Each structure stands twice: as structure tokens, then as C-alpha cells.
Amino acid sequence: MAQRILVTGGAGYIGSHTCVALRQAGYEPVIYDNFSNASRQVLKRLAAICGSAPEVIEGDVRDRAAIETALRSHDIRAVIHFAALKSASESIEMPLAYYDNNVHGTVQLLSAMRACNVASLVFSSSAAVYGDAERMPVREDSQRAAQSPYGRTKIICEDLLSDISRAEPGWSIARLRYFNPFGAHESGLIGEDTRGVPPNLGPYLTQVAAGQRVQLSVFGGDYDTRDGTGVRDFIHVVDLAEGHIAALRKLEGDAGLLTVNLGTGTGYTVLEMIAAFAKASGRPVPYVIAPRRKGDIAECYADVSRAREMLDWRARRGLAEMCADAWRWQIRNPEGYASDPHREKAML
Ligand SMILES: NC(=O)c1ccc[n+]([C@@H]2O[C@H](COP(=O)([O-])OP(=O)(O)OC[C@H]3O[C@@H](n4cnc5c(N)ncnc54)[C@H](O)[C@@H]3O)[C@@H](O)[C@H]2O)c1
């Protein structure tokens, strides 16, 4: 029987793509999500891609008893922990919510796992832990200096995980530091379903190209980079999802703690992204250069050698494919999962 993997936050952007990758790799994902930032429509879409929808448990990661029940009743072998709040700018306004959800949630999840003897965990960390690193590409052993409460919640969780693995050597834990996920599944059925003002460049680009927003604000045109705008490492969300399968497989053979960057190793400036997206969509992407944002850094892209060596994984999809897939998701789902149900019927 396929090994069951509990996927907290599995209804979200990266989680839903990882459920597809899990099925493709012969695992059985069980989604555990409170739907605070996800739509139930994603389940129908996953069924259309995978043949049947994964089982879903509606619950909060801060509810330890509910997680214990989920782990026991589904004979869970490992957990991939995506569930978290993820906006650096929002975390500055509401730090308590971020510490509660991200840190307290992880403590409760780990306590439940320990009680149920489930000791294999893949944790969603972020390049946000690095802050303004001195050297690029950034290596996993670079100093961590998060610039936001969000990034600090990830550092605290990372430290908690290394303390646990030191104290209780039976744990197998992968801390995966994601760079900037973009794109969508090639079917156009699942993608990033942004509510309100997008917290990051990807959905902003798609919405401006679609005419839903007037223009894009590029924060900072005077960085010491190729064209003065910030440089980031954009990674196709399907590549990122596949990185989780590589990590799970690695954990099956190895107890211990693993920390790995998941990026492409290539940095693109915001203006390069705008040009690539305009080309992929065939639409203009109007923009203005705005002042730098507090906490933003000039450049951040990954050293990916450890991912290649330890996980035998690398990103395979390039910028043009990322943009084309993001655009397909956008035009088929102009309002995300809340798009017209008749249109949805035709798509499925
Ligand atoms: N998207 C990015 O740019 C990015 C970059 C680096 C790291 N990450 C990390 O990756 C993970 C997934 O990010 P995403 O982009 O898929 O976000 P997302 O918001 O799309 O997905 C998170 C999911 O978790 C659920 N959730 C939130 N709090 C929960 C709780 N207390 N209990 C149960 N479910 C809860 C939400 O409903 C949502 O489905 C997060 O941990 C995030 O910090 C994301």
C-alpha cells in the first residue's frame, strides 16, 4: 500500500502542487488544512489532475489532539509541514498572529508527531531566513539574519528542529529553504490563488498583465544590480514540489537533520521578470519605479550544490515555462478558484 504522508497546508499553493507530485511518485497524500488561505475548490481540481482527490482533514495545526487523531487514524508515515502564514510585510503589522500560527503551530505538530511515533518531517523554511547575506549565491551555512517577523518565525522553527534532532536522534528532518516560487501546474487547474493585494511579485505580474491592476510598483530602482532593480531566484512551483519528493526519499534512508536550499541558482532582476512575463503573455506589463521597501534586499539567489549532491535534485524548468504556466493559470482562472463555476465545469 502507498505510504501515507500528512500534508499540512496541503490545500495551499505549494502544498497542492506537492500533493500532485506525491501521487505521481507513488505516495498517498492526506491534506490537513484549516482553509484560512485556501479554497475547497482545489480538491476538485486535484481530482481532475490525479484521478481522485486526496483525503482531506479540516483542522488547525495548533490543535494537537486533532493532529494526533489524524496521524493515528490514517497510519501516517511522514509529515510535510507547509501550514503557515507567509507574508513578510503582513508579519510586520501582526507579529503575534505569525508567531502563534508558525511557531506555536509547529510546536503542537511536533508534540503530536512525537506522541504518535511519527518521526519523519519535511519542513517549509524560506530564503527569508538569510536576510541581507554578504555573499551570493547564498549557501546553507551562511549566517541567518531575517529581516521580518515572518523570517524570524522560520529561524525559530529551524532551531527548534535542530534542537529536537540533537536531543532525540530517531528523528529524520529536512529543513527546505525555498527561494521564490512562481508558475503553476501545466494543466492550468491549480495555481496561486491570491486573496486581496498580492504579497509578492508573481501574482502581481499576472494580474497587471490581465488588466486587473493598473500597474506594477517596482520597489527600488537604485540597487547595485544589473539594472538597479532587485534580483531574486524564481523557481517553478512544480520543481519545488518535486524537491519534496527527493527530500522524503532521502529521509527514508537517513535519520538526522538536513538543511537544503531549493532554488534554481540563477537570479533575475524584477525588470527581467517583467520582460519575460510580457513576452509569455503577449500583454504589456506597465510599471513604475517606486522607493525601496523597508526590509527588502538587493539580491538573493541560491547556491544549489547541496541540493544536487544530497537530494540528487535540481530545478528543470526555466523562466519562459514558469511565465507561460502562470499565465495559463491566470487566464483560465481570472478570479482564482472563485472563478465562474460554469467555466470550471468546462475545464474539468
Ligand atoms: N510562497 C512563497 O513565496 C514561499 C516562499 C518560502 C517559503 N514558503 C513557505 O511555504 C509554505 C507554503 O506556502 P504557500 O505559498 O503554499 O502558502 P499558502 O498560504 O498558499 O498555503 C498555506 C496553507 O496552510 C494553511 N494554513 C495556514 N495556517 C494554518 C493552520 N494554523 N492550520 C492548518 N492550516 C493552515 C492555509 O489555509 C493554506 O492552505 C509556508 O510555510 C510558507 O511560509 C512560501
Coordinates of C-alpha atoms and ligand atoms in Angstrom, one line a residue:
M1 CA 0.0 0.0 0.0
A2 CA 1.2 3.5 -0.7
Q3 CA 2.8 5.3 2.2
R4 CA 0.5 8.0 3.6
I5 CA 2.0 11.4 4.1
L6 CA 0.2 14.1 6.1
V7 CA 0.5 17.4 4.2
T8 CA -0.3 20.3 6.5
G9 CA -1.3 23.3 4.4
G10 CA -1.8 20.8 1.5
A11 CA -4.7 22.9 0.0
G12 CA -2.4 25.9 -0.5
Y13 CA -0.2 27.0 -3.4
I14 CA 2.9 24.9 -2.9
G15 CA 1.1 22.2 -0.9
S16 CA -1.4 21.4 -3.7
H17 CA 1.4 21.0 -6.3
T18 CA 3.2 18.8 -3.9
C19 CA 0.1 16.6 -3.5
V20 CA 0.2 16.0 -7.3
A21 CA 4.0 15.2 -7.1
L22 CA 3.4 12.8 -4.2
R23 CA 0.7 10.9 -6.1
Q24 CA 2.9 10.7 -9.2
A25 CA 5.7 9.3 -7.0
G26 CA 3.5 6.6 -5.5
Y27 CA 2.7 8.2 -2.1
E28 CA -0.7 8.9 -0.8
P29 CA -1.1 12.5 0.5
V30 CA -3.6 13.3 3.2
I31 CA -4.3 17.0 3.4
Y32 CA -4.6 18.7 6.8
D33 CA -5.6 22.3 6.3
N34 CA -7.8 24.9 8.1
F35 CA -8.6 26.6 4.8
S36 CA -7.6 30.0 6.2
N37 CA -5.8 30.7 2.9
A38 CA -7.1 28.1 0.6
S39 CA -10.2 27.2 -1.3
R40 CA -12.1 23.9 -1.2
Q41 CA -12.3 24.1 -5.0
V42 CA -8.7 22.9 -5.1
L43 CA -9.9 19.4 -4.2
K44 CA -11.9 19.1 -7.4
R45 CA -9.0 20.3 -9.4
L46 CA -6.7 17.8 -7.7
A47 CA -9.1 15.1 -8.6
A48 CA -9.1 16.2 -12.2
I49 CA -5.3 16.0 -12.3
C50 CA -4.7 12.9 -10.2
G51 CA -7.8 10.8 -11.0
S52 CA -9.2 11.2 -7.4
A53 CA -8.9 13.8 -4.7
P54 CA -6.6 13.2 -1.8
E55 CA -8.4 12.7 1.6
V56 CA -8.8 16.0 3.5
I57 CA -8.9 16.7 7.2
E58 CA -10.1 20.1 8.0
G59 CA -8.2 21.2 11.1
D60 CA -5.7 23.6 12.6
V61 CA -2.1 22.7 13.2
R62 CA -2.3 24.4 16.6
D63 CA -4.9 21.7 17.6
R64 CA -2.6 19.0 18.9
A65 CA -5.3 16.5 19.7
A66 CA -6.8 16.8 16.2
I67 CA -3.4 16.2 14.6
E68 CA -2.8 13.1 16.8
T69 CA -6.1 11.7 15.7
A70 CA -5.2 12.4 12.1
L71 CA -1.8 10.7 12.4
R72 CA -3.2 7.6 14.2
S73 CA -6.3 7.1 12.1
H74 CA -4.5 7.4 8.8
D75 CA -1.4 5.4 9.7
I76 CA 0.8 8.4 8.6
R77 CA 4.5 7.7 7.9
A78 CA 5.8 11.2 7.5
V79 CA 4.6 14.8 7.5
I80 CA 5.3 17.7 5.1
H81 CA 4.6 20.8 7.1
F82 CA 3.5 23.8 4.8
A83 CA 0.8 25.3 7.0
A84 CA 1.9 28.8 8.0
L85 CA 1.2 32.5 7.3
K86 CA 3.7 33.7 4.7
S87 CA 3.7 37.4 4.1
A88 CA 6.8 39.3 5.3
S89 CA 5.1 42.7 5.1
E90 CA 1.9 41.5 6.9
S91 CA 4.0 39.9 9.6
I92 CA 5.4 43.4 10.5
E93 CA 1.8 44.6 11.2
M94 CA 0.7 41.4 13.0
P95 CA 3.6 39.6 14.6
L96 CA 1.6 37.8 17.2
A97 CA -0.5 36.0 14.6
Y98 CA 2.7 34.9 12.8
Y99 CA 4.4 33.6 15.9
D100 CA 1.2 31.9 17.0
N101 CA 0.5 30.2 13.7
N102 CA 4.0 29.4 12.6
V103 CA 5.9 28.7 15.8
H104 CA 3.1 27.5 18.2
G105 CA 1.6 25.5 15.2
T106 CA 5.0 23.8 14.7
V107 CA 5.4 23.0 18.4
Q108 CA 1.9 21.5 18.5
L109 CA 2.6 19.4 15.4
L110 CA 5.9 18.1 16.7
S111 CA 4.3 17.2 20.0
A112 CA 1.6 15.3 18.3
M113 CA 4.1 13.5 16.0
R114 CA 6.2 12.5 19.0
A115 CA 3.2 11.1 20.8
C116 CA 2.3 9.0 17.7
N117 CA 5.9 7.9 16.9
V118 CA 5.9 9.7 13.6
A119 CA 9.4 11.0 13.4
S120 CA 9.9 12.0 9.7
L121 CA 9.3 15.6 8.8
V122 CA 9.9 17.9 5.8
F123 CA 9.7 21.5 6.9
S124 CA 9.0 24.6 4.7
S125 CA 11.6 27.1 5.5
S126 CA 12.5 30.1 3.4
A127 CA 15.3 32.1 1.9
A128 CA 13.8 34.8 4.1
V129 CA 16.0 33.4 6.9
Y130 CA 19.1 34.7 5.2
G131 CA 18.3 38.4 5.2
D132 CA 20.9 40.5 3.5
A133 CA 23.6 37.8 3.0
E134 CA 27.1 39.0 2.3
R135 CA 27.9 36.5 -0.5
M136 CA 25.9 35.3 -3.5
P137 CA 24.9 32.7 -4.3
V138 CA 23.8 32.1 -0.7
R139 CA 24.9 28.8 0.9
E140 CA 23.1 26.9 3.6
D141 CA 25.9 27.7 6.1
S142 CA 25.5 31.5 5.6
Q143 CA 24.6 33.5 8.6
R144 CA 20.9 33.8 9.1
A145 CA 19.6 37.3 9.7
A146 CA 15.9 37.5 8.9
Q147 CA 14.6 41.0 8.1
S148 CA 10.9 40.4 9.2
P149 CA 8.9 38.7 11.9
Y150 CA 7.9 36.1 9.3
G151 CA 11.6 35.2 8.6
R152 CA 12.3 35.1 12.3
T153 CA 9.4 32.6 12.8
K154 CA 11.2 30.4 10.3
I155 CA 14.5 30.7 12.1
I156 CA 12.9 29.8 15.4
C157 CA 11.3 26.7 13.8
E158 CA 14.6 25.7 12.2
D159 CA 16.3 26.0 15.6
L160 CA 13.6 24.0 17.3
L161 CA 14.0 21.3 14.7
S162 CA 17.8 21.1 15.2
D163 CA 17.4 21.0 19.0
I164 CA 14.9 18.1 18.7
S165 CA 17.1 16.2 16.3
R166 CA 20.1 16.6 18.7
A167 CA 18.1 15.5 21.7
E168 CA 16.2 12.7 20.1
P169 CA 18.3 11.1 17.4
G170 CA 15.4 9.0 16.0
W171 CA 14.0 12.0 14.1
S172 CA 14.6 12.4 10.3
I173 CA 14.1 16.1 9.4
A174 CA 14.6 18.1 6.3
R175 CA 14.6 21.9 6.5
L176 CA 14.0 23.1 2.9
R177 CA 14.7 26.8 2.3
Y178 CA 12.6 27.8 -0.7
F179 CA 13.5 30.7 -2.9
N180 CA 10.8 32.4 -4.9
P181 CA 8.1 30.0 -6.2
F182 CA 6.3 31.1 -9.4
G183 CA 4.3 29.4 -12.1
A184 CA 1.5 26.8 -11.9
H185 CA 0.7 23.2 -12.9
E186 CA 0.8 22.9 -16.7
S187 CA -2.9 21.9 -16.8
G188 CA -3.9 25.4 -15.6
L189 CA -6.1 23.7 -13.0
I190 CA -4.1 24.6 -9.9
G191 CA -2.0 27.7 -9.1
E192 CA -1.5 30.6 -6.7
D193 CA -4.9 31.7 -5.5
T194 CA -4.2 35.2 -4.1
R195 CA -6.7 37.0 -1.9
G196 CA -6.5 40.7 -1.7
V197 CA -3.3 42.6 -2.6
P198 CA -0.7 40.0 -3.6
P199 CA 2.2 39.9 -1.1
N200 CA 4.8 39.0 -3.8
L201 CA 5.8 39.8 -7.4
G202 CA 4.4 36.7 -9.1
P203 CA 0.6 37.2 -8.8
Y204 CA 1.1 40.9 -9.2
L205 CA 2.7 40.4 -12.6
T206 CA -0.1 38.1 -13.7
Q207 CA -2.9 40.4 -12.5
V208 CA -1.3 43.5 -14.1
A209 CA -0.9 41.6 -17.4
A210 CA -4.5 40.6 -17.2
G211 CA -5.6 44.2 -16.7
Q212 CA -6.9 43.6 -13.2
R213 CA -4.4 46.0 -11.8
V214 CA -3.3 49.2 -13.5
Q215 CA 0.5 48.9 -13.0
L216 CA 3.2 47.2 -11.1
S217 CA 5.3 49.1 -8.5
V218 CA 8.9 48.1 -8.7
F219 CA 10.3 48.8 -5.2
G220 CA 13.8 50.2 -5.7
G221 CA 15.5 51.1 -9.0
D222 CA 18.8 52.1 -7.4
Y223 CA 20.2 48.8 -6.1
D224 CA 23.7 47.8 -7.1
T225 CA 22.5 45.2 -9.6
R226 CA 22.5 44.9 -13.5
D227 CA 19.6 47.3 -14.0
G228 CA 19.1 48.7 -10.5
T229 CA 16.2 46.5 -9.5
G230 CA 16.2 43.6 -7.0
V231 CA 17.5 40.2 -8.0
R232 CA 15.6 37.0 -6.9
D233 CA 15.8 33.3 -7.6
F234 CA 12.4 32.3 -9.2
I235 CA 11.7 28.6 -9.1
H236 CA 8.9 26.8 -10.9
V237 CA 6.4 25.6 -8.2
V238 CA 6.4 22.1 -9.8
D239 CA 10.2 21.9 -9.5
L240 CA 9.8 22.9 -5.9
A241 CA 7.1 20.3 -5.3
E242 CA 9.4 17.6 -6.8
G243 CA 12.1 18.8 -4.3
H244 CA 9.9 17.5 -1.5
I245 CA 9.8 14.0 -3.0
A246 CA 13.6 14.0 -3.2
A247 CA 13.7 15.1 0.4
L248 CA 11.2 12.4 1.6
R249 CA 13.2 9.7 -0.2
K250 CA 16.4 11.0 1.4
L251 CA 14.8 10.8 4.8
E252 CA 13.7 7.2 4.3
G253 CA 17.3 6.1 4.3
D254 CA 18.8 8.6 6.7
A255 CA 18.0 9.7 10.2
G256 CA 19.2 13.1 11.1
L257 CA 18.9 16.7 10.1
L258 CA 19.2 18.1 6.6
T259 CA 19.1 21.7 5.5
V260 CA 18.8 22.4 1.8
N261 CA 18.2 25.4 -0.5
L262 CA 15.6 24.8 -3.1
G263 CA 16.2 27.4 -5.8
T264 CA 17.5 27.4 -9.4
G265 CA 20.8 29.1 -8.7
T266 CA 20.0 31.8 -11.2
G267 CA 18.9 35.3 -10.2
Y268 CA 16.7 37.5 -12.4
T269 CA 16.0 41.2 -11.8
V270 CA 12.5 42.4 -11.5
L271 CA 12.7 44.2 -14.9
E272 CA 13.9 40.9 -16.5
M273 CA 10.9 39.2 -15.0
I274 CA 8.6 41.8 -16.3
A275 CA 10.1 41.5 -19.8
A276 CA 9.8 37.7 -19.7
F277 CA 6.2 37.8 -18.5
A278 CA 5.2 40.3 -21.1
K279 CA 6.7 38.0 -23.7
A280 CA 5.0 34.9 -22.4
S281 CA 1.6 36.6 -22.1
G282 CA 1.8 38.8 -25.2
R283 CA 0.5 41.6 -22.9
P284 CA 2.2 44.8 -21.8
V285 CA 3.1 45.0 -18.1
P286 CA 3.1 48.7 -17.2
Y287 CA 5.2 49.5 -14.2
V288 CA 6.6 52.4 -12.2
I289 CA 9.8 52.5 -10.1
A290 CA 8.8 53.2 -6.5
P291 CA 11.1 53.8 -3.5
R292 CA 12.8 50.8 -1.8
R293 CA 10.7 49.0 0.7
K294 CA 11.9 48.6 4.3
G295 CA 13.4 45.2 4.8
D296 CA 14.0 44.4 1.1
I297 CA 17.4 43.4 0.0
A298 CA 19.3 43.9 -3.3
E299 CA 19.8 40.3 -4.3
C300 CA 19.2 36.8 -3.2
Y301 CA 19.8 33.6 -5.2
A302 CA 20.7 30.1 -4.1
D303 CA 23.8 28.0 -4.1
V304 CA 22.2 24.8 -5.2
S305 CA 25.2 22.4 -5.0
R306 CA 23.9 20.8 -1.7
A307 CA 20.5 20.0 -3.3
R308 CA 22.3 18.3 -6.2
E309 CA 24.7 16.4 -4.0
M310 CA 22.4 15.3 -1.2
L311 CA 19.0 15.1 -2.9
D312 CA 20.0 14.4 -6.4
W313 CA 17.5 17.1 -7.4
R314 CA 17.7 20.3 -9.5
A315 CA 15.2 22.7 -10.9
R316 CA 14.5 21.7 -14.6
R317 CA 12.0 24.4 -15.7
G318 CA 13.2 27.7 -16.9
L319 CA 11.8 31.3 -16.7
A320 CA 9.8 31.1 -20.0
E321 CA 8.0 27.9 -18.9
M322 CA 7.3 29.4 -15.4
C323 CA 5.8 32.6 -17.0
A324 CA 3.7 30.6 -19.6
D325 CA 2.3 28.3 -16.9
A326 CA 1.5 31.2 -14.6
W327 CA -0.3 33.0 -17.4
R328 CA -2.3 29.9 -18.3
W329 CA -3.5 29.6 -14.7
Q330 CA -4.4 33.4 -14.7
I331 CA -6.4 33.4 -18.0
R332 CA -8.3 30.2 -17.1
N333 CA -9.0 31.4 -13.5
P334 CA -9.2 35.2 -13.6
E335 CA -10.6 35.2 -10.0
G336 CA -8.6 32.2 -8.9
Y337 CA -10.6 29.3 -7.5
A338 CA -13.6 31.7 -7.1
S339 CA -13.9 31.9 -10.9
D340 CA -17.2 31.2 -12.7
P341 CA -18.4 27.6 -11.8
H342 CA -19.7 27.2 -15.4
R343 CA -16.2 27.9 -16.7
E344 CA -14.9 25.4 -14.1
K345 CA -17.2 22.7 -15.3
A346 CA -15.9 23.2 -18.9
M347 CA -12.3 23.0 -17.7
L348 CA -12.6 19.7 -15.7
Ligands
LIG1 N1 5.1 31.1 -1.4 C1 6.3 31.6 -1.1 O1 6.8 32.6 -1.7 C2 7.1 30.9 0.0 C3 8.5 31.1 0.0 C4 9.2 30.5 1.0 C5 8.6 29.7 1.9 N2 7.3 29.5 1.9 C6 6.6 28.7 2.9 O2 6.0 27.6 2.2 C7 4.8 27.2 2.9 C8 3.6 27.1 2.0 O3 3.5 28.4 1.3 P1 2.4 28.7 0.2 O4 2.9 29.7 -0.7 O5 1.9 27.4 -0.3 O6 1.2 29.3 1.2 P2 -0.3 29.2 1.2 O7 -0.9 30.2 2.0 O8 -0.8 29.0 -0.2 O9 -0.5 27.7 1.9 C9 -0.5 27.6 3.3 C10 -1.7 26.7 3.6 O10 -1.7 26.5 5.0 C11 -3.0 26.6 5.5 N3 -2.9 27.0 6.9 C12 -2.4 28.2 7.4 N4 -2.4 28.2 8.7 C13 -2.9 27.0 9.1 C14 -3.1 26.4 10.4 N5 -2.9 27.1 11.5 N6 -3.6 25.2 10.4 C15 -3.9 24.5 9.3 N7 -3.7 25.0 8.0 C16 -3.2 26.3 8.0 C17 -3.7 27.6 4.6 O11 -5.1 27.5 4.6 C18 -3.0 27.3 3.3 O12 -3.8 26.3 2.6 C19 4.7 28.2 4.1 O13 5.2 27.6 5.2 C20 5.5 29.3 3.6 O14 6.0 30.1 4.7 C21 6.5 30.1 0.9

